């Protein structure tokens, strides 16, 4: 099956929805010319990554969210995808009819119908502004996802979704693999610099691939990881989009930090091969010994790693 990642360069406040739609349709056409059946777009693909700055004005904040699905804001993308019979995954800021706010991702199948929706579980960063060159305010602008890690039958395989920071947590991939996912689609917006941990700035690209290669290998998954790169509203973000095999090998890699399609003809049988023995969950896993993984976090963790650098008076122990 030929799948693709539609990496995007910066999407800034100066870009109109029409301009962004045009860019996304151009990526879709390129992917279509290569016979792609599934194309994955980044996290918050059609808007700037607004958690990078403090937004006091509620109207401005809500202008970045879509009601229920992203189909209205970038309608040309979904119309053209259905015409071409290509399934699309896209990240977006979701506002529900009840007014709840999530960092979400949706799979629109080859007919243009919503086949799966996911709401980001692992929100990194902080609930309060920090003394830093850019913010990480996802805990301020989004609720923790309430849909778990759903997996859906799609064509002759099973597909799950994750978003950005989720890819750094082993539980994400394990939950999806335990639900018999074979392909996991992960959009991300990842700054080159991590203000509260400058020591790792030279390792950002390495950690990006390490996380997805480990997740793919340890769970016999195909992972499609796709970034929004370049300097966006003053924050430089990595690209590094990849398609990773259940062997952990990178089979396709973006070479720019701009709009770029990468594709691979993936062998879905590779999933079963690795799950038949090396990662045969039924035969080898011992859940009776794993209780701590789903138990509440030991409170000593917070004491051990209380964060430095929080603004005075903030109760923020995010990390
Ligand atoms: N961004 C970053 C990510 O997980 C981050 C935040 C970067 C956390 C580096 C820790 C280290 O890639 C999002 N949007 O989650």
Short mmCIF file of C-alpha atoms and ligand atoms in Angstrom, two decimals:
data_model
loop_
_atom_site.label_atom_id
_atom_site.label_comp_id
_atom_site.label_asym_id
_atom_site.label_seq_id
_atom_site.Cartn_x
_atom_site.Cartn_y
_atom_site.Cartn_z
CA UNK A 1 0.00 0.00 0.00
CA UNK A 2 1.41 3.39 -0.98
CA UNK A 3 1.12 5.94 1.83
CA UNK A 4 2.42 9.49 2.18
CA UNK A 5 3.30 12.25 4.62
CA UNK A 6 2.51 15.83 3.58
CA UNK A 7 5.05 17.87 5.50
CA UNK A 8 4.29 21.58 5.61
CA UNK A 9 6.42 24.68 5.99
CA UNK A 10 5.31 27.55 8.22
CA UNK A 11 1.63 28.51 8.42
CA UNK A 12 1.49 32.05 9.82
CA UNK A 13 -1.24 34.49 10.82
CA UNK A 14 -0.63 36.34 7.52
CA UNK A 15 -1.64 33.21 5.53
CA UNK A 16 -5.30 33.04 4.47
CA UNK A 17 -7.27 29.79 4.62
CA UNK A 18 -7.39 29.84 0.80
CA UNK A 19 -3.59 30.07 0.56
CA UNK A 20 -3.22 27.21 3.02
CA UNK A 21 -5.83 25.12 1.19
CA UNK A 22 -3.96 25.69 -2.07
CA UNK A 23 -0.73 24.46 -0.53
CA UNK A 24 -2.42 21.39 0.92
CA UNK A 25 -4.17 20.54 -2.37
CA UNK A 26 -0.85 20.90 -4.22
CA UNK A 27 0.68 18.36 -1.80
CA UNK A 28 -2.33 16.09 -2.30
CA UNK A 29 -1.95 16.24 -6.11
CA UNK A 30 1.76 15.35 -5.84
CA UNK A 31 0.88 12.41 -3.59
CA UNK A 32 -1.90 11.32 -5.95
CA UNK A 33 0.57 11.25 -8.87
CA UNK A 34 2.57 8.70 -6.86
CA UNK A 35 -0.44 6.46 -6.26
CA UNK A 36 -0.94 7.30 -2.57
CA UNK A 37 -4.03 5.82 -0.84
CA UNK A 38 -3.46 7.61 2.49
CA UNK A 39 -1.91 11.05 3.05
CA UNK A 40 -1.08 12.37 6.54
CA UNK A 41 -0.88 16.09 7.36
CA UNK A 42 0.72 17.61 10.50
CA UNK A 43 -0.74 18.56 13.88
CA UNK A 44 -2.71 21.84 13.73
CA UNK A 45 -1.92 21.74 10.00
CA UNK A 46 -3.90 24.74 8.76
CA UNK A 47 -3.18 27.27 11.53
CA UNK A 48 -0.06 28.60 13.26
CA UNK A 49 0.97 26.60 16.33
CA UNK A 50 -0.65 29.19 18.58
CA UNK A 51 0.34 27.50 21.89
CA UNK A 52 3.73 29.09 21.23
CA UNK A 53 2.44 32.43 22.46
CA UNK A 54 0.13 33.96 25.10
CA UNK A 55 -3.31 34.84 23.71
CA UNK A 56 -5.38 37.02 26.03
CA UNK A 57 -8.14 37.82 23.55
CA UNK A 58 -10.74 35.00 23.59
CA UNK A 59 -11.95 35.85 20.10
CA UNK A 60 -8.46 35.54 18.66
CA UNK A 61 -7.96 32.25 20.48
CA UNK A 62 -11.23 30.76 19.20
CA UNK A 63 -10.39 31.87 15.64
CA UNK A 64 -7.89 29.01 15.48
CA UNK A 65 -10.45 26.32 16.35
CA UNK A 66 -12.81 24.46 14.02
CA UNK A 67 -16.26 23.39 15.13
CA UNK A 68 -16.30 19.57 15.24
CA UNK A 69 -14.19 18.86 12.11
CA UNK A 70 -11.65 20.81 9.97
CA UNK A 71 -13.68 20.23 6.82
CA UNK A 72 -14.92 23.83 6.55
CA UNK A 73 -11.65 25.75 6.94
CA UNK A 74 -9.80 23.81 4.22
CA UNK A 75 -12.81 22.44 2.30
CA UNK A 76 -10.93 22.29 -1.06
CA UNK A 77 -8.56 19.71 0.42
CA UNK A 78 -11.30 17.33 1.51
CA UNK A 79 -13.36 17.85 -1.65
CA UNK A 80 -10.38 17.07 -3.88
CA UNK A 81 -9.28 14.12 -1.73
CA UNK A 82 -12.72 12.51 -2.07
CA UNK A 83 -12.63 13.12 -5.86
CA UNK A 84 -9.24 11.38 -6.00
CA UNK A 85 -10.35 8.64 -3.58
CA UNK A 86 -7.50 9.37 -1.17
CA UNK A 87 -7.91 9.08 2.61
CA UNK A 88 -6.52 12.02 4.58
CA UNK A 89 -5.39 12.45 8.20
CA UNK A 90 -5.17 16.02 9.46
CA UNK A 91 -4.55 17.65 12.81
CA UNK A 92 -6.66 20.63 13.92
CA UNK A 93 -7.84 22.59 16.94
CA UNK A 94 -11.30 21.24 17.77
CA UNK A 95 -14.10 23.15 19.48
CA UNK A 96 -17.06 20.94 20.37
CA UNK A 97 -20.69 22.09 20.28
CA UNK A 98 -20.50 22.26 24.10
CA UNK A 99 -17.49 24.59 23.80
CA UNK A 100 -14.80 22.13 24.90
CA UNK A 101 -11.37 22.62 23.30
CA UNK A 102 -9.08 19.78 22.13
CA UNK A 103 -5.93 19.29 20.06
CA UNK A 104 -7.46 16.78 17.63
CA UNK A 105 -6.79 14.70 14.55
CA UNK A 106 -9.27 13.20 12.10
CA UNK A 107 -9.17 10.47 9.45
CA UNK A 108 -11.37 11.33 6.45
CA UNK A 109 -11.70 8.13 4.42
CA UNK A 110 -11.45 7.92 0.61
CA UNK A 111 -15.13 8.95 0.35
CA UNK A 112 -14.55 12.03 2.50
CA UNK A 113 -16.38 10.64 5.54
CA UNK A 114 -15.03 10.90 9.10
CA UNK A 115 -13.70 7.41 9.84
CA UNK A 116 -11.83 8.19 13.08
CA UNK A 117 -11.28 11.08 15.49
CA UNK A 118 -8.60 11.35 18.18
CA UNK A 119 -7.99 14.00 20.86
CA UNK A 120 -4.42 14.46 22.07
CA UNK A 121 -3.80 12.82 25.44
CA UNK A 122 -0.23 13.90 26.26
CA UNK A 123 -0.26 17.70 26.45
CA UNK A 124 3.32 18.90 27.02
CA UNK A 125 4.46 22.17 28.52
CA UNK A 126 2.56 24.38 30.90
CA UNK A 127 -0.77 25.88 31.91
CA UNK A 128 0.82 29.24 32.74
CA UNK A 129 3.12 31.53 30.71
CA UNK A 130 6.80 30.90 31.38
CA UNK A 131 9.88 33.11 31.28
CA UNK A 132 11.05 31.77 27.89
CA UNK A 133 11.69 32.79 24.28
CA UNK A 134 8.52 31.00 23.24
CA UNK A 135 5.65 29.43 25.16
CA UNK A 136 4.31 25.86 25.31
CA UNK A 137 0.74 26.51 26.46
CA UNK A 138 -1.15 23.44 25.29
CA UNK A 139 -2.33 22.78 28.87
CA UNK A 140 -3.84 26.28 28.79
CA UNK A 141 -5.58 25.99 25.41
CA UNK A 142 -6.65 22.34 25.31
CA UNK A 143 -8.26 19.73 27.53
CA UNK A 144 -6.70 16.28 27.80
CA UNK A 145 -8.22 14.05 25.13
CA UNK A 146 -11.26 12.00 26.25
CA UNK A 147 -11.46 9.44 23.41
CA UNK A 148 -8.64 7.13 24.52
CA UNK A 149 -6.55 5.68 21.68
CA UNK A 150 -9.16 4.52 19.15
CA UNK A 151 -8.31 2.26 16.19
CA UNK A 152 -10.46 1.72 13.09
CA UNK A 153 -10.61 -0.84 10.29
CA UNK A 154 -9.66 0.95 7.09
CA UNK A 155 -9.38 -0.85 3.74
CA UNK A 156 -7.34 -4.03 4.38
CA UNK A 157 -5.64 -2.75 7.57
CA UNK A 158 -6.25 -1.06 10.94
CA UNK A 159 -5.27 2.53 11.62
CA UNK A 160 -4.70 4.61 14.75
CA UNK A 161 -3.86 8.26 15.37
CA UNK A 162 -1.54 10.10 17.77
CA UNK A 163 -0.38 13.71 18.01
CA UNK A 164 3.07 15.18 18.56
CA UNK A 165 4.07 14.75 22.21
CA UNK A 166 2.11 11.45 22.28
CA UNK A 167 4.94 9.98 20.15
CA UNK A 168 7.40 10.38 23.04
CA UNK A 169 5.37 8.14 25.34
CA UNK A 170 5.68 4.35 24.99
CA UNK A 171 2.09 3.91 26.23
CA UNK A 172 0.74 5.57 23.09
CA UNK A 173 2.08 2.93 20.71
CA UNK A 174 1.38 0.03 23.05
CA UNK A 175 -2.28 1.05 23.48
CA UNK A 176 -2.70 1.31 19.70
CA UNK A 177 -0.92 -1.99 19.08
CA UNK A 178 -2.99 -3.74 21.76
CA UNK A 179 -6.02 -2.56 19.77
CA UNK A 180 -4.38 -4.29 16.75
CA UNK A 181 -3.44 -1.11 14.88
CA UNK A 182 -1.03 -1.70 11.99
CA UNK A 183 -0.49 1.91 10.87
CA UNK A 184 -0.15 4.89 13.25
CA UNK A 185 -0.35 8.44 11.85
CA UNK A 186 1.35 11.15 13.95
CA UNK A 187 1.38 14.85 13.10
CA UNK A 188 3.70 17.14 15.06
CA UNK A 189 4.89 20.73 15.53
CA UNK A 190 8.27 20.52 17.23
CA UNK A 191 10.50 23.54 17.86
CA UNK A 192 14.22 23.12 17.35
CA UNK A 193 14.75 24.68 20.78
CA UNK A 194 13.13 23.56 24.04
CA UNK A 195 13.30 26.71 26.19
CA UNK A 196 13.19 24.93 29.53
CA UNK A 197 15.81 22.36 28.54
CA UNK A 198 18.41 23.99 26.25
CA UNK A 199 20.84 21.09 26.72
CA UNK A 200 18.79 18.96 24.33
CA UNK A 201 18.59 21.49 21.48
CA UNK A 202 21.19 19.56 19.49
CA UNK A 203 19.22 16.34 19.97
CA UNK A 204 15.77 17.47 18.80
CA UNK A 205 15.90 15.73 15.40
CA UNK A 206 17.48 12.61 16.96
CA UNK A 207 14.75 12.40 19.66
CA UNK A 208 12.09 12.88 17.01
CA UNK A 209 13.19 9.83 15.05
CA UNK A 210 14.26 7.81 18.11
CA UNK A 211 10.75 8.09 19.58
CA UNK A 212 8.99 6.94 16.42
CA UNK A 213 11.51 4.26 15.47
CA UNK A 214 11.33 2.76 18.97
CA UNK A 215 7.53 2.93 19.03
CA UNK A 216 7.29 1.31 15.60
CA UNK A 217 9.74 -1.50 16.37
CA UNK A 218 8.54 -2.34 19.91
CA UNK A 219 4.94 -2.60 18.69
CA UNK A 220 5.39 -3.91 15.12
CA UNK A 221 3.77 -0.79 13.64
CA UNK A 222 4.12 1.26 10.50
CA UNK A 223 4.50 4.86 11.73
CA UNK A 224 3.90 7.89 9.51
CA UNK A 225 5.30 10.94 11.30
CA UNK A 226 4.79 14.35 9.70
CA UNK A 227 5.91 17.78 10.85
CA UNK A 228 5.17 21.41 10.20
CA UNK A 229 8.70 22.88 9.84
CA UNK A 230 10.56 26.12 9.24
CA UNK A 231 10.31 29.43 11.10
CA UNK A 232 6.65 29.95 12.00
CA UNK A 233 5.75 33.16 13.92
CA UNK A 234 9.36 33.43 15.04
CA UNK A 235 9.73 29.85 16.24
CA UNK A 236 11.94 27.52 14.18
CA UNK A 237 10.47 24.02 13.96
CA UNK A 238 11.97 20.77 12.74
CA UNK A 239 10.71 18.92 9.70
CA UNK A 240 12.17 15.44 9.70
CA UNK A 241 8.97 13.75 8.50
CA UNK A 242 9.38 10.00 8.22
CA UNK A 243 7.75 6.72 7.35
CA UNK A 244 9.04 4.03 9.73
CA UNK A 245 8.69 0.26 9.25
CA UNK A 246 7.88 -2.33 11.97
CA UNK A 247 11.59 -3.16 11.79
CA UNK A 248 12.26 0.34 13.09
CA UNK A 249 13.92 1.32 9.82
CA UNK A 250 13.20 4.70 8.26
CA UNK A 251 11.98 3.97 4.72
CA UNK A 252 11.20 7.58 3.73
CA UNK A 253 12.61 10.84 5.11
CA UNK A 254 11.91 14.49 4.29
CA UNK A 255 14.94 16.52 3.23
CA UNK A 256 13.52 20.01 3.76
CA UNK A 257 11.66 21.97 6.43
CA UNK A 258 9.07 23.12 3.90
CA UNK A 259 6.05 21.76 2.02
CA UNK A 260 7.21 18.30 0.89
CA UNK A 261 5.58 14.96 0.15
CA UNK A 262 7.34 11.75 1.10
CA UNK A 263 5.87 8.37 0.14
CA UNK A 264 6.56 4.66 0.58
CA UNK A 265 5.02 1.45 -0.69
CA UNK A 266 4.56 -0.29 2.67
CA UNK A 267 4.28 -4.06 3.15
CA UNK A 268 1.47 -4.61 5.67
CA UNK A 269 2.48 -8.26 6.10
CA UNK A 270 5.62 -7.02 7.89
CA UNK A 271 3.39 -6.20 10.88
CA UNK A 272 2.22 -9.81 11.18
CA UNK A 273 5.76 -11.09 10.70
CA UNK A 274 7.06 -9.19 13.73
CA UNK A 275 3.96 -9.97 15.79
CA UNK A 276 4.13 -13.70 15.02
CA UNK A 277 7.17 -14.09 17.24
CA UNK A 278 9.38 -11.20 18.40
CA UNK A 279 6.43 -9.10 19.62
CA UNK A 280 3.76 -11.72 20.08
CA UNK A 281 1.77 -9.98 22.83
CA UNK A 282 -0.32 -13.04 23.70
CA UNK A 283 2.72 -15.31 24.12
CA UNK A 284 5.32 -13.00 25.62
CA UNK A 285 3.75 -10.10 27.51
CA UNK A 286 3.18 -10.49 31.26
CA UNK A 287 0.57 -7.87 32.26
CA UNK A 288 0.38 -9.29 35.78
CA UNK A 289 3.79 -7.67 36.35
CA UNK A 290 2.98 -4.30 34.77
CA UNK A 291 0.49 -2.84 37.29
CA UNK A 292 2.56 0.28 38.04
CA UNK A 293 2.16 1.40 34.42
CA UNK A 294 -1.54 2.16 34.87
CA UNK A 295 -1.45 2.98 38.60
CA UNK A 296 -1.65 6.67 39.63
CA UNK A 297 1.77 8.36 39.45
CA UNK A 298 3.75 8.12 42.69
CA UNK A 299 3.52 11.62 44.31
CA UNK A 300 7.26 11.50 45.00
CA UNK A 301 7.71 12.01 41.24
CA UNK A 302 6.39 15.58 41.55
CA UNK A 303 8.67 16.32 44.50
CA UNK A 304 11.69 14.80 42.71
CA UNK A 305 11.21 16.83 39.56
CA UNK A 306 9.57 20.07 40.75
CA UNK A 307 10.27 22.46 37.92
CA UNK A 308 12.58 25.45 38.18
CA UNK A 309 11.89 28.61 36.20
CA UNK A 310 8.14 28.84 36.78
CA UNK A 311 6.91 32.42 37.19
CA UNK A 312 6.48 33.34 40.87
CA UNK A 313 3.10 32.27 42.21
CA UNK A 314 2.25 29.87 39.41
CA UNK A 315 1.32 26.40 40.62
CA UNK A 316 2.82 25.04 37.47
CA UNK A 317 4.76 21.84 37.82
CA UNK A 318 4.42 21.03 34.13
CA UNK A 319 7.52 19.65 32.47
N1 LIG B 1 5.50 19.80 20.69
C1 LIG B 1 6.69 19.27 21.25
C2 LIG B 1 6.82 17.78 21.05
O1 LIG B 1 6.50 16.93 21.87
C3 LIG B 1 8.18 19.13 23.21
C4 LIG B 1 6.87 19.68 22.68
C5 LIG B 1 9.37 19.26 22.52
C6 LIG B 1 8.18 18.47 24.42
C7 LIG B 1 10.57 18.75 23.01
C8 LIG B 1 9.38 17.97 24.96
C9 LIG B 1 10.57 18.10 24.25
O2 LIG B 1 7.35 17.48 19.98
C10 LIG B 1 4.19 19.36 20.77
N2 LIG B 1 3.29 20.09 20.06
O3 LIG B 1 3.86 18.41 21.47
#
